[in-house]
PDB file of C-alpha atoms and ligand atoms in Angstrom:
ATOM      1  CA  MET A   1      86.187  75.784 130.404  1.00  0.00           C
ATOM      2  CA  SER A   2      84.214  72.520 130.657  1.00  0.00           C
ATOM      3  CA  PRO A   3      86.132  69.255 130.212  1.00  0.00           C
ATOM      4  CA  ARG A   4      84.256  68.731 126.961  1.00  0.00           C
ATOM      5  CA  ALA A   5      85.246  72.194 125.629  1.00  0.00           C
ATOM      6  CA  LEU A   6      88.827  71.500 126.629  1.00  0.00           C
ATOM      7  CA  VAL A   7      88.857  68.272 124.627  1.00  0.00           C
ATOM      8  CA  VAL A   8      87.487  70.123 121.575  1.00  0.00           C
ATOM      9  CA  ALA A   9      90.104  72.867 121.948  1.00  0.00           C
ATOM     10  CA  VAL A  10      92.948  70.366 122.220  1.00  0.00           C
ATOM     11  CA  LEU A  11      91.693  68.495 119.160  1.00  0.00           C
ATOM     12  CA  LEU A  12      91.415  71.723 117.132  1.00  0.00           C
ATOM     13  CA  LEU A  13      94.807  73.188 117.976  1.00  0.00           C
ATOM     14  CA  PRO A  14      97.004  71.018 115.752  1.00  0.00           C
ATOM     15  CA  THR A  15      94.590  71.546 112.844  1.00  0.00           C
ATOM     16  CA  LEU A  16      94.787  75.326 113.138  1.00  0.00           C
ATOM     17  CA  SER A  17      98.571  75.448 113.426  1.00  0.00           C
ATOM     18  CA  ALA A  18      98.888  73.135 110.394  1.00  0.00           C
ATOM     19  CA  LEU A  19      97.129  75.645 108.106  1.00  0.00           C
ATOM     20  CA  PRO A  20      99.537  76.977 105.479  1.00  0.00           C
ATOM     21  CA  ALA A  21     100.524  80.630 105.927  1.00  0.00           C
ATOM     22  CA  HIS A  22      98.925  81.671 102.633  1.00  0.00           C
ATOM     23  CA  ALA A  23      95.527  80.388 103.747  1.00  0.00           C
ATOM     24  CA  ALA A  24      95.649  82.634 106.799  1.00  0.00           C
ATOM     25  CA  ALA A  25      96.361  85.947 105.043  1.00  0.00           C
ATOM     26  CA  LYS A  26      93.850  86.677 102.298  1.00  0.00           C
ATOM     27  CA  VAL A  27      94.792  89.868 100.508  1.00  0.00           C
ATOM     28  CA  ASP A  28      91.973  92.145  99.350  1.00  0.00           C
ATOM     29  CA  CYS A  29      93.266  94.096  96.335  1.00  0.00           C
ATOM     30  CA  ALA A  30      90.304  96.466  96.536  1.00  0.00           C
ATOM     31  CA  LYS A  31      91.758  97.717  99.828  1.00  0.00           C
ATOM     32  CA  VAL A  32      95.507  97.399  99.335  1.00  0.00           C
ATOM     33  CA  LYS A  33      97.968  98.028  96.508  1.00  0.00           C
ATOM     34  CA  CYS A  34      98.564  94.757  94.654  1.00  0.00           C
ATOM     35  CA  LEU A  35     101.008  93.675  91.977  1.00  0.00           C
ATOM     36  CA  ALA A  36     101.255  90.316  90.186  1.00  0.00           C
ATOM     37  CA  LEU A  37     104.729  89.044  89.343  1.00  0.00           C
ATOM     38  CA  THR A  38     104.552  86.436  86.578  1.00  0.00           C
ATOM     39  CA  PHE A  39     107.285  84.091  85.388  1.00  0.00           C
ATOM     40  CA  ASP A  40     107.260  82.367  81.992  1.00  0.00           C
ATOM     41  CA  ASP A  41     109.016  79.430  80.305  1.00  0.00           C
ATOM     42  CA  GLY A  42     109.868  77.362  83.405  1.00  0.00           C
ATOM     43  CA  PRO A  43     110.278  75.442  85.464  1.00  0.00           C
ATOM     44  CA  GLY A  44     114.042  75.768  84.946  1.00  0.00           C
ATOM     45  CA  PRO A  45     117.259  75.144  86.892  1.00  0.00           C
ATOM     46  CA  SER A  46     116.834  78.358  88.968  1.00  0.00           C
ATOM     47  CA  THR A  47     113.130  77.956  89.786  1.00  0.00           C
ATOM     48  CA  GLY A  48     113.766  76.227  93.128  1.00  0.00           C
ATOM     49  CA  ALA A  49     115.805  79.218  94.333  1.00  0.00           C
ATOM     50  CA  LEU A  50     113.026  81.585  93.253  1.00  0.00           C
ATOM     51  CA  LEU A  51     110.431  79.549  95.155  1.00  0.00           C
ATOM     52  CA  SER A  52     112.601  79.763  98.274  1.00  0.00           C
ATOM     53  CA  THR A  53     112.835  83.553  97.952  1.00  0.00           C
ATOM     54  CA  LEU A  54     109.079  83.860  97.535  1.00  0.00           C
ATOM     55  CA  LYS A  55     108.422  81.564 100.476  1.00  0.00           C
ATOM     56  CA  LYS A  56     110.737  83.499 102.771  1.00  0.00           C
ATOM     57  CA  SER A  57     108.929  86.754 102.016  1.00  0.00           C
ATOM     58  CA  GLY A  58     105.404  85.357 101.832  1.00  0.00           C
ATOM     59  CA  ALA A  59     105.041  86.656  98.245  1.00  0.00           C
ATOM     60  CA  LYS A  60     102.846  84.792  95.753  1.00  0.00           C
ATOM     61  CA  ALA A  61     103.477  84.619  92.022  1.00  0.00           C
ATOM     62  CA  THR A  62     102.040  83.168  88.835  1.00  0.00           C
ATOM     63  CA  PHE A  63     104.016  80.746  86.687  1.00  0.00           C
ATOM     64  CA  PHE A  64     103.237  80.121  83.020  1.00  0.00           C
ATOM     65  CA  LEU A  65     104.817  76.756  82.417  1.00  0.00           C
ATOM     66  CA  MET A  66     105.973  75.013  79.275  1.00  0.00           C
ATOM     67  CA  GLY A  67     104.729  71.429  79.086  1.00  0.00           C
ATOM     68  CA  LYS A  68     108.078  69.981  78.133  1.00  0.00           C
ATOM     69  CA  HIS A  69     109.686  71.639  81.162  1.00  0.00           C
ATOM     70  CA  VAL A  70     106.872  70.389  83.395  1.00  0.00           C
ATOM     71  CA  GLU A  71     107.793  66.897  82.252  1.00  0.00           C
ATOM     72  CA  GLN A  72     111.461  67.514  83.127  1.00  0.00           C
ATOM     73  CA  ARG A  73     110.900  69.051  86.586  1.00  0.00           C
ATOM     74  CA  PRO A  74     107.655  67.701  88.040  1.00  0.00           C
ATOM     75  CA  THR A  75     108.707  68.203  91.679  1.00  0.00           C
ATOM     76  CA  LEU A  76     108.957  71.966  91.195  1.00  0.00           C
ATOM     77  CA  VAL A  77     105.457  72.106  89.727  1.00  0.00           C
ATOM     78  CA  LYS A  78     104.048  70.325  92.768  1.00  0.00           C
ATOM     79  CA  ARG A  79     105.985  72.669  95.029  1.00  0.00           C
ATOM     80  CA  MET A  80     104.571  75.757  93.280  1.00  0.00           C
ATOM     81  CA  ALA A  81     101.046  74.547  93.866  1.00  0.00           C
ATOM     82  CA  ALA A  82     101.721  73.480  97.459  1.00  0.00           C
ATOM     83  CA  GLU A  83     103.204  76.884  98.294  1.00  0.00           C
ATOM     84  CA  GLY A  84     100.186  78.820  97.036  1.00  0.00           C
ATOM     85  CA  HIS A  85     101.384  80.031  93.654  1.00  0.00           C
ATOM     86  CA  GLU A  86      99.224  80.046  90.562  1.00  0.00           C
ATOM     87  CA  ILE A  87     100.038  77.935  87.523  1.00  0.00           C
ATOM     88  CA  GLY A  88      99.182  78.770  83.924  1.00  0.00           C
ATOM     89  CA  ASN A  89      99.778  77.103  80.547  1.00  0.00           C
ATOM     90  CA  HIS A  90     102.526  78.475  78.258  1.00  0.00           C
ATOM     91  CA  THR A  91     102.170  75.715  75.602  1.00  0.00           C
ATOM     92  CA  TRP A  92     104.258  72.565  75.310  1.00  0.00           C
ATOM     93  CA  SER A  93     107.128  73.754  73.100  1.00  0.00           C
ATOM     94  CA  HIS A  94     106.769  77.567  72.837  1.00  0.00           C
ATOM     95  CA  PRO A  95     105.724  78.048  69.193  1.00  0.00           C
ATOM     96  CA  SER A  96     104.283  81.250  67.756  1.00  0.00           C
ATOM     97  CA  LEU A  97     100.662  80.093  67.894  1.00  0.00           C
ATOM     98  CA  PRO A  98      99.090  82.201  65.107  1.00  0.00           C
ATOM     99  CA  THR A  99     101.355  80.425  62.585  1.00  0.00           C
ATOM    100  CA  LEU A 100      99.923  76.993  63.476  1.00  0.00           C
ATOM    101  CA  PHE A 101      96.827  75.070  62.339  1.00  0.00           C
ATOM    102  CA  ASP A 102      93.952  74.742  64.821  1.00  0.00           C
ATOM    103  CA  GLU A 103      94.784  71.122  65.623  1.00  0.00           C
ATOM    104  CA  GLU A 104      98.407  71.991  66.353  1.00  0.00           C
ATOM    105  CA  ILE A 105      97.429  74.813  68.706  1.00  0.00           C
ATOM    106  CA  THR A 106      95.003  72.556  70.544  1.00  0.00           C
ATOM    107  CA  ARG A 107      97.626  69.842  70.819  1.00  0.00           C
ATOM    108  CA  GLU A 108     100.188  72.283  72.298  1.00  0.00           C
ATOM    109  CA  LEU A 109      97.682  73.522  74.865  1.00  0.00           C
ATOM    110  CA  ARG A 110      96.031  70.220  75.734  1.00  0.00           C
ATOM    111  CA  ALA A 111      99.247  68.247  76.270  1.00  0.00           C
ATOM    112  CA  THR A 112     100.388  70.923  78.708  1.00  0.00           C
ATOM    113  CA  GLN A 113      97.019  70.943  80.505  1.00  0.00           C
ATOM    114  CA  GLU A 114      97.256  67.179  80.939  1.00  0.00           C
ATOM    115  CA  ALA A 115     100.855  67.253  82.200  1.00  0.00           C
ATOM    116  CA  ILE A 116     100.017  69.889  84.831  1.00  0.00           C
ATOM    117  CA  GLU A 117      96.730  68.303  85.877  1.00  0.00           C
ATOM    118  CA  GLY A 118      98.480  64.951  86.274  1.00  0.00           C
ATOM    119  CA  LEU A 119     100.789  66.537  88.850  1.00  0.00           C
ATOM    120  CA  ILE A 120      98.611  68.936  90.823  1.00  0.00           C
ATOM    121  CA  GLY A 121      95.138  67.509  90.280  1.00  0.00           C
ATOM    122  CA  ARG A 122      93.677  70.459  88.370  1.00  0.00           C
ATOM    123  CA  ALA A 123      94.190  71.964  84.935  1.00  0.00           C
ATOM    124  CA  PRO A 124      95.145  75.646  84.586  1.00  0.00           C
ATOM    125  CA  ARG A 125      92.388  78.157  83.844  1.00  0.00           C
ATOM    126  CA  MET A 126      94.757  80.636  82.192  1.00  0.00           C
ATOM    127  CA  PHE A 127      97.306  80.548  79.431  1.00  0.00           C
ATOM    128  CA  ARG A 128      99.855  82.988  78.073  1.00  0.00           C
ATOM    129  CA  PRO A 129     100.773  82.916  74.376  1.00  0.00           C
ATOM    130  CA  PRO A 130     104.518  82.538  73.671  1.00  0.00           C
ATOM    131  CA  TYR A 131     106.093  85.861  72.520  1.00  0.00           C
ATOM    132  CA  GLY A 132     102.687  87.448  73.141  1.00  0.00           C
ATOM    133  CA  HIS A 133     101.774  86.314  69.609  1.00  0.00           C
ATOM    134  CA  THR A 134      98.034  85.804  69.536  1.00  0.00           C
ATOM    135  CA  ASP A 135      94.783  86.562  67.741  1.00  0.00           C
ATOM    136  CA  ASP A 136      91.064  85.837  68.142  1.00  0.00           C
ATOM    137  CA  ARG A 137      91.456  82.295  66.801  1.00  0.00           C
ATOM    138  CA  VAL A 138      94.155  81.449  69.366  1.00  0.00           C
ATOM    139  CA  ALA A 139      92.142  82.956  72.231  1.00  0.00           C
ATOM    140  CA  GLY A 140      89.067  81.031  71.056  1.00  0.00           C
ATOM    141  CA  LEU A 141      90.893  77.701  70.907  1.00  0.00           C
ATOM    142  CA  ALA A 142      92.321  78.309  74.382  1.00  0.00           C
ATOM    143  CA  GLY A 143      88.782  79.050  75.523  1.00  0.00           C
ATOM    144  CA  GLU A 144      87.671  75.666  74.214  1.00  0.00           C
ATOM    145  CA  GLU A 145      90.363  74.135  76.444  1.00  0.00           C
ATOM    146  CA  GLY A 146      88.910  76.022  79.432  1.00  0.00           C
ATOM    147  CA  MET A 147      91.419  78.848  79.596  1.00  0.00           C
ATOM    148  CA  ALA A 148      91.439  82.634  79.575  1.00  0.00           C
ATOM    149  CA  GLN A 149      94.349  84.449  77.960  1.00  0.00           C
ATOM    150  CA  VAL A 150      96.573  86.369  80.349  1.00  0.00           C
ATOM    151  CA  LEU A 151      98.903  89.016  78.940  1.00  0.00           C
ATOM    152  CA  TRP A 152     100.703  91.721  80.963  1.00  0.00           C
ATOM    153  CA  THR A 153     100.876  95.428  81.717  1.00  0.00           C
ATOM    154  CA  GLY A 154     104.678  95.550  81.784  1.00  0.00           C
ATOM    155  CA  THR A 155     107.410  93.425  80.247  1.00  0.00           C
ATOM    156  CA  THR A 156     110.909  93.650  81.698  1.00  0.00           C
ATOM    157  CA  LEU A 157     112.739  92.138  78.687  1.00  0.00           C
ATOM    158  CA  ASP A 158     114.834  90.356  81.330  1.00  0.00           C
ATOM    159  CA  TRP A 159     115.842  87.699  78.781  1.00  0.00           C
ATOM    160  CA  LYS A 160     117.557  90.443  76.782  1.00  0.00           C
ATOM    161  CA  LEU A 161     118.917  92.517  79.687  1.00  0.00           C
ATOM    162  CA  ARG A 162     120.555  89.596  81.561  1.00  0.00           C
ATOM    163  CA  ASP A 163     121.704  92.068  84.233  1.00  0.00           C
ATOM    164  CA  GLN A 164     120.452  92.218  87.819  1.00  0.00           C
ATOM    165  CA  LYS A 165     120.597  96.021  88.150  1.00  0.00           C
ATOM    166  CA  LYS A 166     118.799  96.610  84.856  1.00  0.00           C
ATOM    167  CA  ILE A 167     116.113  94.025  85.605  1.00  0.00           C
ATOM    168  CA  ARG A 168     115.534  95.546  89.049  1.00  0.00           C
ATOM    169  CA  ALA A 169     115.211  99.035  87.538  1.00  0.00           C
ATOM    170  CA  ALA A 170     112.843  97.773  84.841  1.00  0.00           C
ATOM    171  CA  VAL A 171     110.481  96.133  87.343  1.00  0.00           C
ATOM    172  CA  LEU A 172     110.450  99.214  89.593  1.00  0.00           C
ATOM    173  CA  ARG A 173     109.689 101.425  86.589  1.00  0.00           C
ATOM    174  CA  LEU A 174     106.867  99.138  85.385  1.00  0.00           C
ATOM    175  CA  ALA A 175     105.292  98.442  88.786  1.00  0.00           C
ATOM    176  CA  LYS A 176     101.826  99.948  89.250  1.00  0.00           C
ATOM    177  CA  ARG A 177      98.712  99.094  91.196  1.00  0.00           C
ATOM    178  CA  ASP A 178      97.038  95.943  89.794  1.00  0.00           C
ATOM    179  CA  GLY A 179      99.885  95.559  87.308  1.00  0.00           C
ATOM    180  CA  VAL A 180     100.955  92.249  85.787  1.00  0.00           C
ATOM    181  CA  ILE A 181     104.727  92.073  85.294  1.00  0.00           C
ATOM    182  CA  LEU A 182     106.273  89.617  82.838  1.00  0.00           C
ATOM    183  CA  MET A 183     109.584  87.985  83.764  1.00  0.00           C
ATOM    184  CA  HIS A 184     111.268  84.627  83.230  1.00  0.00           C
ATOM    185  CA  ASP A 185     112.408  82.226  85.931  1.00  0.00           C
ATOM    186  CA  VAL A 186     114.728  80.673  83.325  1.00  0.00           C
ATOM    187  CA  VAL A 187     116.803  83.896  83.385  1.00  0.00           C
ATOM    188  CA  PRO A 188     119.272  83.392  86.288  1.00  0.00           C
ATOM    189  CA  GLN A 189     119.746  87.151  86.858  1.00  0.00           C
ATOM    190  CA  THR A 190     115.993  87.566  87.415  1.00  0.00           C
ATOM    191  CA  VAL A 191     116.029  84.900  90.111  1.00  0.00           C
ATOM    192  CA  GLN A 192     119.226  86.342  91.657  1.00  0.00           C
ATOM    193  CA  VAL A 193     117.846  89.879  91.972  1.00  0.00           C
ATOM    194  CA  MET A 194     114.485  88.772  93.358  1.00  0.00           C
ATOM    195  CA  PRO A 195     115.313  88.945  97.119  1.00  0.00           C
ATOM    196  CA  ALA A 196     116.277  92.624  96.762  1.00  0.00           C
ATOM    197  CA  LEU A 197     113.434  93.341  94.381  1.00  0.00           C
ATOM    198  CA  VAL A 198     110.779  91.852  96.643  1.00  0.00           C
ATOM    199  CA  LYS A 199     112.056  94.140  99.425  1.00  0.00           C
ATOM    200  CA  ASP A 200     111.972  97.184  97.094  1.00  0.00           C
ATOM    201  CA  LEU A 201     108.373  96.458  96.083  1.00  0.00           C
ATOM    202  CA  ARG A 202     107.273  95.898  99.682  1.00  0.00           C
ATOM    203  CA  LYS A 203     108.852  99.215 100.672  1.00  0.00           C
ATOM    204  CA  ARG A 204     106.736 100.869  97.980  1.00  0.00           C
ATOM    205  CA  GLY A 205     103.632  99.351  99.544  1.00  0.00           C
ATOM    206  CA  TYR A 206     102.941  96.511  97.101  1.00  0.00           C
ATOM    207  CA  HIS A 207     101.351  93.220  98.094  1.00  0.00           C
ATOM    208  CA  LEU A 208     102.713  90.559  95.747  1.00  0.00           C
ATOM    209  CA  VAL A 209      99.833  88.326  94.702  1.00  0.00           C
ATOM    210  CA  THR A 210      98.731  85.853  92.044  1.00  0.00           C
ATOM    211  CA  VAL A 211      96.824  87.004  88.956  1.00  0.00           C
ATOM    212  CA  SER A 212      93.622  85.488  90.375  1.00  0.00           C
ATOM    213  CA  THR A 213      93.979  87.476  93.585  1.00  0.00           C
ATOM    214  CA  LEU A 214      94.172  90.690  91.518  1.00  0.00           C
ATOM    215  CA  LEU A 215      90.685  89.874  90.207  1.00  0.00           C
ATOM    216  CA  ARG A 216      89.093  90.322  93.657  1.00  0.00           C
ATOM    217  CA  GLY A 217      87.020  87.148  93.401  1.00  0.00           C
ATOM    218  CA  ARG A 218      85.916  87.554  89.774  1.00  0.00           C
ATOM    219  CA  LYS A 219      86.613  84.430  87.698  1.00  0.00           C
ATOM    220  CA  LEU A 220      88.016  84.827  84.195  1.00  0.00           C
ATOM    221  CA  THR A 221      85.796  83.399  81.458  1.00  0.00           C
ATOM    222  CA  PRO A 222      87.458  80.882  79.112  1.00  0.00           C
ATOM    223  CA  GLY A 223      88.472  82.690  75.909  1.00  0.00           C
ATOM    224  CA  GLU A 224      88.578  86.173  77.447  1.00  0.00           C
ATOM    225  CA  THR A 225      91.772  88.234  77.587  1.00  0.00           C
ATOM    226  CA  TYR A 226      93.159  89.901  80.735  1.00  0.00           C
ATOM    227  CA  PRO A 227      94.441  92.511  81.309  1.00  0.00           C
ATOM    228  CA  ILE A 228      93.111  94.261  78.209  1.00  0.00           C
TER     229      ILE A 228
HETATM  230 NI1  LIG B   1     107.684  82.444  76.807  1.00  0.00          NI
END
């Protein structure tokens, strides 16, 4: 190695080792079995523990955040982004959107976009309607705010179950290739069962990825709904 090459190598080394782990391993869901775990209504008091579980296992998730909770726990929002998770909009105060006037829907969505962008430097490109209540008008207004609508393939009803064993069983029953599982990081039992559940899913061959990673490089168009 020439002295010049050596200098280059020495200069490059710290840069390479400083790359975050998630940048190194890009999962291709066309080749491997992927599943997207999604968590709504946070960030809440248990979200930090969930992020630690995900970090330990290298799993990525998608969080649909409520604006008023973003305002209460900004540090957790920054941490989600820094650790490679995806962030979506779940409105400011969790109303049933189809019951609102256009201006009210836009206000709910836009205030949340602004709160998140103010913290992580970019606004979400996806939103999830509270209670899954939606219609073409809601999806259209979200599209005007630059967002696609993301629903799910399986809902655990963890908020109703409130039991680690039952939540674990529900997720394992609902898990399927390219599935999108709905849970809540504001349900303590969901966060508590996650270390075991992540292991279960790994054993079944799942790669736990963000919703965007499921799309294999395709970008959602504002106003469209996924999965249909
Ligand atoms: Ni919700």
